[in-house]
Coordinates of C-alpha atoms and ligand atoms in Angstrom, one line a residue:
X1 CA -10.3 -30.5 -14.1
X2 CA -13.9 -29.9 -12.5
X3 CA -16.8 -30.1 -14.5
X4 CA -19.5 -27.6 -13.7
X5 CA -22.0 -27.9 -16.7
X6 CA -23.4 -25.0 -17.5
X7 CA -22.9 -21.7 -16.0
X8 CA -24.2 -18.5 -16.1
X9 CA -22.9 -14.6 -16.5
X10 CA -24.7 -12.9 -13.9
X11 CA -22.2 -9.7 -14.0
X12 CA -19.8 -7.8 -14.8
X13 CA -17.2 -5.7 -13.1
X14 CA -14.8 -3.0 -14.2
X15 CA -12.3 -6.0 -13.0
X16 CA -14.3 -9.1 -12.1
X17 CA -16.4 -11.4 -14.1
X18 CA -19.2 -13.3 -11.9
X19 CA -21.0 -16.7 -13.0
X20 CA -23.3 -19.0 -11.4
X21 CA -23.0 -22.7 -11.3
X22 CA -25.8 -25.4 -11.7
X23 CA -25.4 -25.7 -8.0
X24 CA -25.6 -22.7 -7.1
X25 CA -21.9 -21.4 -6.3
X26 CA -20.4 -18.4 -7.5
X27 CA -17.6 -18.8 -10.0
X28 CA -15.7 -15.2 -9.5
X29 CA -13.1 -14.8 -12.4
X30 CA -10.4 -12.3 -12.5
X31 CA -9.8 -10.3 -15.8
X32 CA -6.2 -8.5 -16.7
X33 CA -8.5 -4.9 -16.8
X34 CA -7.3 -2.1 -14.3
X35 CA -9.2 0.4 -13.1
X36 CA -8.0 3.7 -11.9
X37 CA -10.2 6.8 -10.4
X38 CA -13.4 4.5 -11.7
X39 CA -11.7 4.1 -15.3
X40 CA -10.6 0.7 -16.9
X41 CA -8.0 1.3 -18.1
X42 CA -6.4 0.7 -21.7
X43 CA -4.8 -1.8 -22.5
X44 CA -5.0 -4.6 -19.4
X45 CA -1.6 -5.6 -17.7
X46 CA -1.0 -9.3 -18.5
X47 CA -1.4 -11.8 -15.8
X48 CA -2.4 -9.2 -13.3
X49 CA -6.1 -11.2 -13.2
X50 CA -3.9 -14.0 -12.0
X51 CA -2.1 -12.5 -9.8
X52 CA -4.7 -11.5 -8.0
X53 CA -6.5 -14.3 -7.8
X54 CA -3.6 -16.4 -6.6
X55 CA -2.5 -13.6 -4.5
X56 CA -5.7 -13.8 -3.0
X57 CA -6.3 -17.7 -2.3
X58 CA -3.2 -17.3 0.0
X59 CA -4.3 -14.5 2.2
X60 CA -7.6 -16.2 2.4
X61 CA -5.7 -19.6 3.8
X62 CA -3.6 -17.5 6.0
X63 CA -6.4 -15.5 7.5
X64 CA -8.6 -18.6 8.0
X65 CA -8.6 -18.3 11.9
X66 CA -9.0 -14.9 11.8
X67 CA -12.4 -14.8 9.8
X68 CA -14.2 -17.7 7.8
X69 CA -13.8 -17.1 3.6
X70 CA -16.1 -17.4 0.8
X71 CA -14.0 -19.6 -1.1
X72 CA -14.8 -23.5 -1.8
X73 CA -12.3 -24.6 -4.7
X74 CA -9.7 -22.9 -7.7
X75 CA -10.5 -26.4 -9.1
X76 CA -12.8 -24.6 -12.3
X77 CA -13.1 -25.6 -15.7
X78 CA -9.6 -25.0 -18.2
X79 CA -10.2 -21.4 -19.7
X80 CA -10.5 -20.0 -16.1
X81 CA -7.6 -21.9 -14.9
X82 CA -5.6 -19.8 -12.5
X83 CA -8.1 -17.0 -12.5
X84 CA -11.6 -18.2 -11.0
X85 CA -12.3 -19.1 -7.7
X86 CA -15.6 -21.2 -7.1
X87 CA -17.0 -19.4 -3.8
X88 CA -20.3 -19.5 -1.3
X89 CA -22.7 -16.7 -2.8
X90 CA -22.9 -14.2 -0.1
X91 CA -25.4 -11.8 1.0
X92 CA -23.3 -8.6 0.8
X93 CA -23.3 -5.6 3.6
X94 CA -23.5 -2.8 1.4
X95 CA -20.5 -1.3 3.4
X96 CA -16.8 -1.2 2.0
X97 CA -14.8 -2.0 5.2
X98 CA -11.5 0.0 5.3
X99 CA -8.6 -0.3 8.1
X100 CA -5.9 2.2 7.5
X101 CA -2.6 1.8 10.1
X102 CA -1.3 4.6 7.7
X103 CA -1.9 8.2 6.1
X104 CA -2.2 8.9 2.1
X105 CA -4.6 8.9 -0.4
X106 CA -8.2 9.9 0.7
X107 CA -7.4 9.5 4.2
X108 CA -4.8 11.8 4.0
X109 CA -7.4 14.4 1.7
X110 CA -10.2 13.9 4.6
X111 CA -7.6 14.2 7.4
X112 CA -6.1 17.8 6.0
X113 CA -9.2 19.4 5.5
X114 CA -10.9 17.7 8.9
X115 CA -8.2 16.6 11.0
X116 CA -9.9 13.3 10.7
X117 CA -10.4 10.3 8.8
X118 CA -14.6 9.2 8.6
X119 CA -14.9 11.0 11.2
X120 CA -12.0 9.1 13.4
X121 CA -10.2 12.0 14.8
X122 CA -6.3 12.3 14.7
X123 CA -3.3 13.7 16.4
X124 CA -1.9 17.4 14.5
X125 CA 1.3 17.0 12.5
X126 CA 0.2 14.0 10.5
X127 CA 2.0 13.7 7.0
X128 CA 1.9 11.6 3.9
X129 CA 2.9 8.2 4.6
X130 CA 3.0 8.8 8.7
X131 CA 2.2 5.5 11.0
X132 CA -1.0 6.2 12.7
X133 CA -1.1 5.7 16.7
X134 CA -3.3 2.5 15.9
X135 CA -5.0 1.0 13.2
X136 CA -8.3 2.7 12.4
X137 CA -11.4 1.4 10.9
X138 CA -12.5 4.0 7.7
X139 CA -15.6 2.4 6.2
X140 CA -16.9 3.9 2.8
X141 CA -20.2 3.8 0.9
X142 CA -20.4 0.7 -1.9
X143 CA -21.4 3.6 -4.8
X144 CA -23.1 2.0 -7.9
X145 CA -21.4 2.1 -11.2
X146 CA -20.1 5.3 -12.0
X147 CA -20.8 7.0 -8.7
X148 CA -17.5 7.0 -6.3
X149 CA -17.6 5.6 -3.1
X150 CA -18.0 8.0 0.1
X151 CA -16.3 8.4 3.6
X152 CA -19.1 7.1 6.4
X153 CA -18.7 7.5 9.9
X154 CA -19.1 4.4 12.1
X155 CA -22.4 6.4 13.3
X156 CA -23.3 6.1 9.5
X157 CA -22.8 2.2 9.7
X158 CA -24.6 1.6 12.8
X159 CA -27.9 3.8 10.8
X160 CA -27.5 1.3 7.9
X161 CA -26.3 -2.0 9.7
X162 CA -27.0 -2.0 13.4
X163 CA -24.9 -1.3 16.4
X164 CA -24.1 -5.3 16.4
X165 CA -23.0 -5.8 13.0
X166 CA -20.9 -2.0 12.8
X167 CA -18.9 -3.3 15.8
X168 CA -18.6 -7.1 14.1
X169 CA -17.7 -5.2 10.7
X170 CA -15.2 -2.7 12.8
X171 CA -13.8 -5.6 14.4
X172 CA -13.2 -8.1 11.6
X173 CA -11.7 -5.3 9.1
X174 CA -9.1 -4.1 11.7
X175 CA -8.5 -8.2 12.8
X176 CA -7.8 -8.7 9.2
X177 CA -5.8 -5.6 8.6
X178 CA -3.3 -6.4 12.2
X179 CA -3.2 -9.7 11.2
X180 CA -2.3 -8.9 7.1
X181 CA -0.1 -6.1 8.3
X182 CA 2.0 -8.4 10.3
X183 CA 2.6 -11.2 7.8
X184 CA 3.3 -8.6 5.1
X185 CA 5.8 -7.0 7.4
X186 CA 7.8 -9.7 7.9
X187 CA 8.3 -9.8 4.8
X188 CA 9.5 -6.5 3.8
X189 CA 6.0 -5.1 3.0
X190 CA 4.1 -2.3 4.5
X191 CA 0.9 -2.9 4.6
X192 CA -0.5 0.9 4.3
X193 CA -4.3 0.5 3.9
X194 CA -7.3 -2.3 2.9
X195 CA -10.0 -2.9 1.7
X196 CA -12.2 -5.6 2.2
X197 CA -16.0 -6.9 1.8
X198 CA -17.7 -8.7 4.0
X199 CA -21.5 -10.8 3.3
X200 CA -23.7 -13.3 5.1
X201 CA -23.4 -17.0 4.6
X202 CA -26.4 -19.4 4.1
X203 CA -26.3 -19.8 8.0
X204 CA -26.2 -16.0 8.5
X205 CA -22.4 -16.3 9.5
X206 CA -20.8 -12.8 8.3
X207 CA -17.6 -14.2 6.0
X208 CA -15.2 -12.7 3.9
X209 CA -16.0 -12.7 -0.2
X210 CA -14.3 -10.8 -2.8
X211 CA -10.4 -10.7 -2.8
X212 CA -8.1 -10.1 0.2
X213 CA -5.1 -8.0 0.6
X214 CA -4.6 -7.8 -3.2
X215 CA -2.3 -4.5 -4.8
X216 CA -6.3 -3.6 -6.2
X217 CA -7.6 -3.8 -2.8
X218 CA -4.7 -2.4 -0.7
X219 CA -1.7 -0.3 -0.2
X220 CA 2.1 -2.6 -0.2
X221 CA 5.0 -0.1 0.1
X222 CA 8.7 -1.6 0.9
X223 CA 9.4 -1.6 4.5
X224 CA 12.9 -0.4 3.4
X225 CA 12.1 2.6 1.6
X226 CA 9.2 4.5 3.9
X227 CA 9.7 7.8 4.4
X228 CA 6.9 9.9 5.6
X229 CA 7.0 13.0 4.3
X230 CA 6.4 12.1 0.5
X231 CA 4.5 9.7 -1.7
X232 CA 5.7 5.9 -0.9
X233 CA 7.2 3.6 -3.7
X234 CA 4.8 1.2 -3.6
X235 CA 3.6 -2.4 -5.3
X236 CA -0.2 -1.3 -6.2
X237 CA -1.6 0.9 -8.5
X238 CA -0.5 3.8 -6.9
X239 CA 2.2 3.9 -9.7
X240 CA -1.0 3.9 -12.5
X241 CA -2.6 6.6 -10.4
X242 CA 0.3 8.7 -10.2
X243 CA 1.6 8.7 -13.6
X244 CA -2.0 9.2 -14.9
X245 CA -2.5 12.7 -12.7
X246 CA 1.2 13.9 -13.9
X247 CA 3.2 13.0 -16.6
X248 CA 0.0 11.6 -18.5
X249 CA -1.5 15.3 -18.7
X250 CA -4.9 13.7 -18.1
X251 CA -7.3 15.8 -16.0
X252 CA -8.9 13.8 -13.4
X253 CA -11.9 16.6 -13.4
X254 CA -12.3 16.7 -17.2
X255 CA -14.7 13.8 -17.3
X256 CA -12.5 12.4 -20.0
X257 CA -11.6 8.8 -20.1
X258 CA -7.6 8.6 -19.2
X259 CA -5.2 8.2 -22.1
X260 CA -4.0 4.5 -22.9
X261 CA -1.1 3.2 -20.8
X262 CA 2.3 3.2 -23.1
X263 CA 4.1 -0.4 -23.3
X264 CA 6.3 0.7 -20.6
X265 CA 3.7 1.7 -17.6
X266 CA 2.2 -1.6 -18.4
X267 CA 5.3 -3.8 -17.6
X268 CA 6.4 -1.7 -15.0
X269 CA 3.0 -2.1 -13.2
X270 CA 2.9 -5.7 -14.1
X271 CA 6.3 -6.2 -12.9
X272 CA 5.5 -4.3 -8.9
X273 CA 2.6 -7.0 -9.4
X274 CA 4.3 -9.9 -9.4
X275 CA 7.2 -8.8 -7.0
X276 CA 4.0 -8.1 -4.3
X277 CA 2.8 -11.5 -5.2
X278 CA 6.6 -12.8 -4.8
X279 CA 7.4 -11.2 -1.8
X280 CA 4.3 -12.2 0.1
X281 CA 3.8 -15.5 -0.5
X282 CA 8.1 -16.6 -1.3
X283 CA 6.8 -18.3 -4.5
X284 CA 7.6 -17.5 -7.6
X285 CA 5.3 -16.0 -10.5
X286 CA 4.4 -18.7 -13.4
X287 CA 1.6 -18.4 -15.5
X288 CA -0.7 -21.2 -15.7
X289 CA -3.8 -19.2 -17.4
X290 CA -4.9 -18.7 -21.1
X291 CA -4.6 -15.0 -21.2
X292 CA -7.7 -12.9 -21.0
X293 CA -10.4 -11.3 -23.0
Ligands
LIG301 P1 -16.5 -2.2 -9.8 O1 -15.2 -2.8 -9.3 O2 -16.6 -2.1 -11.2 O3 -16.9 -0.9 -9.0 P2 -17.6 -4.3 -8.5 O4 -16.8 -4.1 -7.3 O5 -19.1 -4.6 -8.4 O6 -17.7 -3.1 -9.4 P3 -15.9 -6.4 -9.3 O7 -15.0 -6.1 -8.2 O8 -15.3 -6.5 -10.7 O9 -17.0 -5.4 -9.5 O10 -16.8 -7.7 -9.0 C1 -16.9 -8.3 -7.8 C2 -18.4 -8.2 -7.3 O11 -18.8 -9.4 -6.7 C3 -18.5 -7.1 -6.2 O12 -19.8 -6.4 -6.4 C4 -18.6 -7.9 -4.9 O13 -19.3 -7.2 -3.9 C5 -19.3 -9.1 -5.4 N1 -18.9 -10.3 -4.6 C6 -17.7 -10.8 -4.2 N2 -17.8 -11.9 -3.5 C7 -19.1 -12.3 -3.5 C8 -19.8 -13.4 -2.9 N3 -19.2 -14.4 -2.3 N4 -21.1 -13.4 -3.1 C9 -21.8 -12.4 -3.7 N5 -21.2 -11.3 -4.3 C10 -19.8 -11.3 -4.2
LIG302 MG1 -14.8 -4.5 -6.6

């Protein structure tokens, strides 16, 4: 098991604890917490920091010709075993890069009251869950904590970023998303939507940090079951979100923390975690971490 001496808490997430080695690397550890319409949640869903993690080291090794990756080892001391990741500190573009290839959520929101999505018009007719004609790149603001994120337009990004890096940021997020969408879709998975964050390396070399084409950072919905038309079953938090705005009786606009999740929405969401983990990378789910605090 590596040895990294000391290291240091330089942050923390609503999901995410970050530390920095002696030698300067980032050591990027995964809690079980859940967030949900900027909430963490109550209580966390067991091995979901895991998950994620794991979830993620594969998508970075599948995507490694597609875009270069922050990560340098899961080799990290025994009580983050399974859920840090020793990575290249990046340099962050303050941009969240989205590629959507279908409509729901805020896209869908933005498209009914615009007929576009940040500011990418669409055909009429569009409906929850419909294919779009072609992937679309839907960048959004990286809002400090306890400010949500906003829709910018890829005029916005060019402001902020540069004409150079927008079209690099536009290019990379919708080569990740075809690329992620296609491995996904082979195996029975939809890939509805991403997120991803992008940064400079020491050598000014924009690479991929964070997670990748995790159920927080994307939409999964089973191939078999789409139906446009209607919300998609799905293997994301989409489940969390929608029982919290229904059957919960939380208000979303009360400015109220949500109610805590009952026994049963926590092993129902942990369960469409691990079958999204299963699916996608054919190996099964085992535990190898101490669980989380
Ligand atoms: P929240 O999720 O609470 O809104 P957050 O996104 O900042 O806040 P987490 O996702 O829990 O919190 O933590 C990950 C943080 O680490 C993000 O701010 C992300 O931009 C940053 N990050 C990810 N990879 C790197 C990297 N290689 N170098 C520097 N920062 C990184
Ligand atoms: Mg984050």
């Amino acid at each position: 098991m590596n040895k990294l001496g000391t290291v240091k808490h330089l942050h923390s997430g609503k999901v995410r604890d970050l530390y920095e080695t002696d030698d300067g690397l980032l050591l990027m550890v995964a809690s079980d917490r859940m967030s949900a319409y900027d909430y963490v949640l109550e209580p966390g869903i067991p091995d979901k920091g895991e998950i994620l993690t794991r979830l993620s080291l594969w998508w970075f090794d599948q995507l490694k010709d597609v875009v270069p990756n922050h990560v340098v080892s899961a080799d990290v001391p025994a009580e983050f075993a399974g859920r840090g990741i020793l990575c290249r500190r990046l340099d962050m573009v303050p941009v969240e890069c989205v590629a959507r290839g279908y409509l729901t959520g805020g896209g869908l929101a933005e498209y009914r009251s615009d007929g576009a999505v940040s500011g990418v018009k669409l055909p009429p007719g569009l409906e929850d869950g419909s294919r779009l004609p072609e992937p679309i790149f839907t960048p959004s603001t990286k809002a400090p904590i306890g400010e949500h994120d906003e829709p910018m337009t890829f005029d916005q990004v060019v402001e902020k970023s540069g004409a150079e890096v927008a079209e690099q940021l536009r290019r990379i997020t919708l080569d990740v998303y075809t690329r992620g969408a296609e491995i996904a879709l082979e195996r029975g998975i939809i890939l509805a939507d991403t997120k991803i964050e992008l940064g400079w390396d020491a050598d000014g070399v924009l690479t991929l940090g964070d997670e990748v084409l995790t159920p927080d950072s994307s939409r999964f919905w089973p191939r078999d079951l789409w139906e446009p038309g209607r919300t998609q079953p799905s293997f994301d938090k989409q489940f969390v979100r929608d029982w919290l705005t229904s059957e919960s009786g939380w208000d979303r606009n009360s400015g109220e923390a949500p109610p805590p999740l009952s026994d049963k929405i926590v092993e129902r969401t942990r369960q469409r975690y691990i079958e999204a983990f299963e699916r996608l990378t054919g190996s099964a789910f085992r535990s190898v971490s101490l669980p989380s605090h």
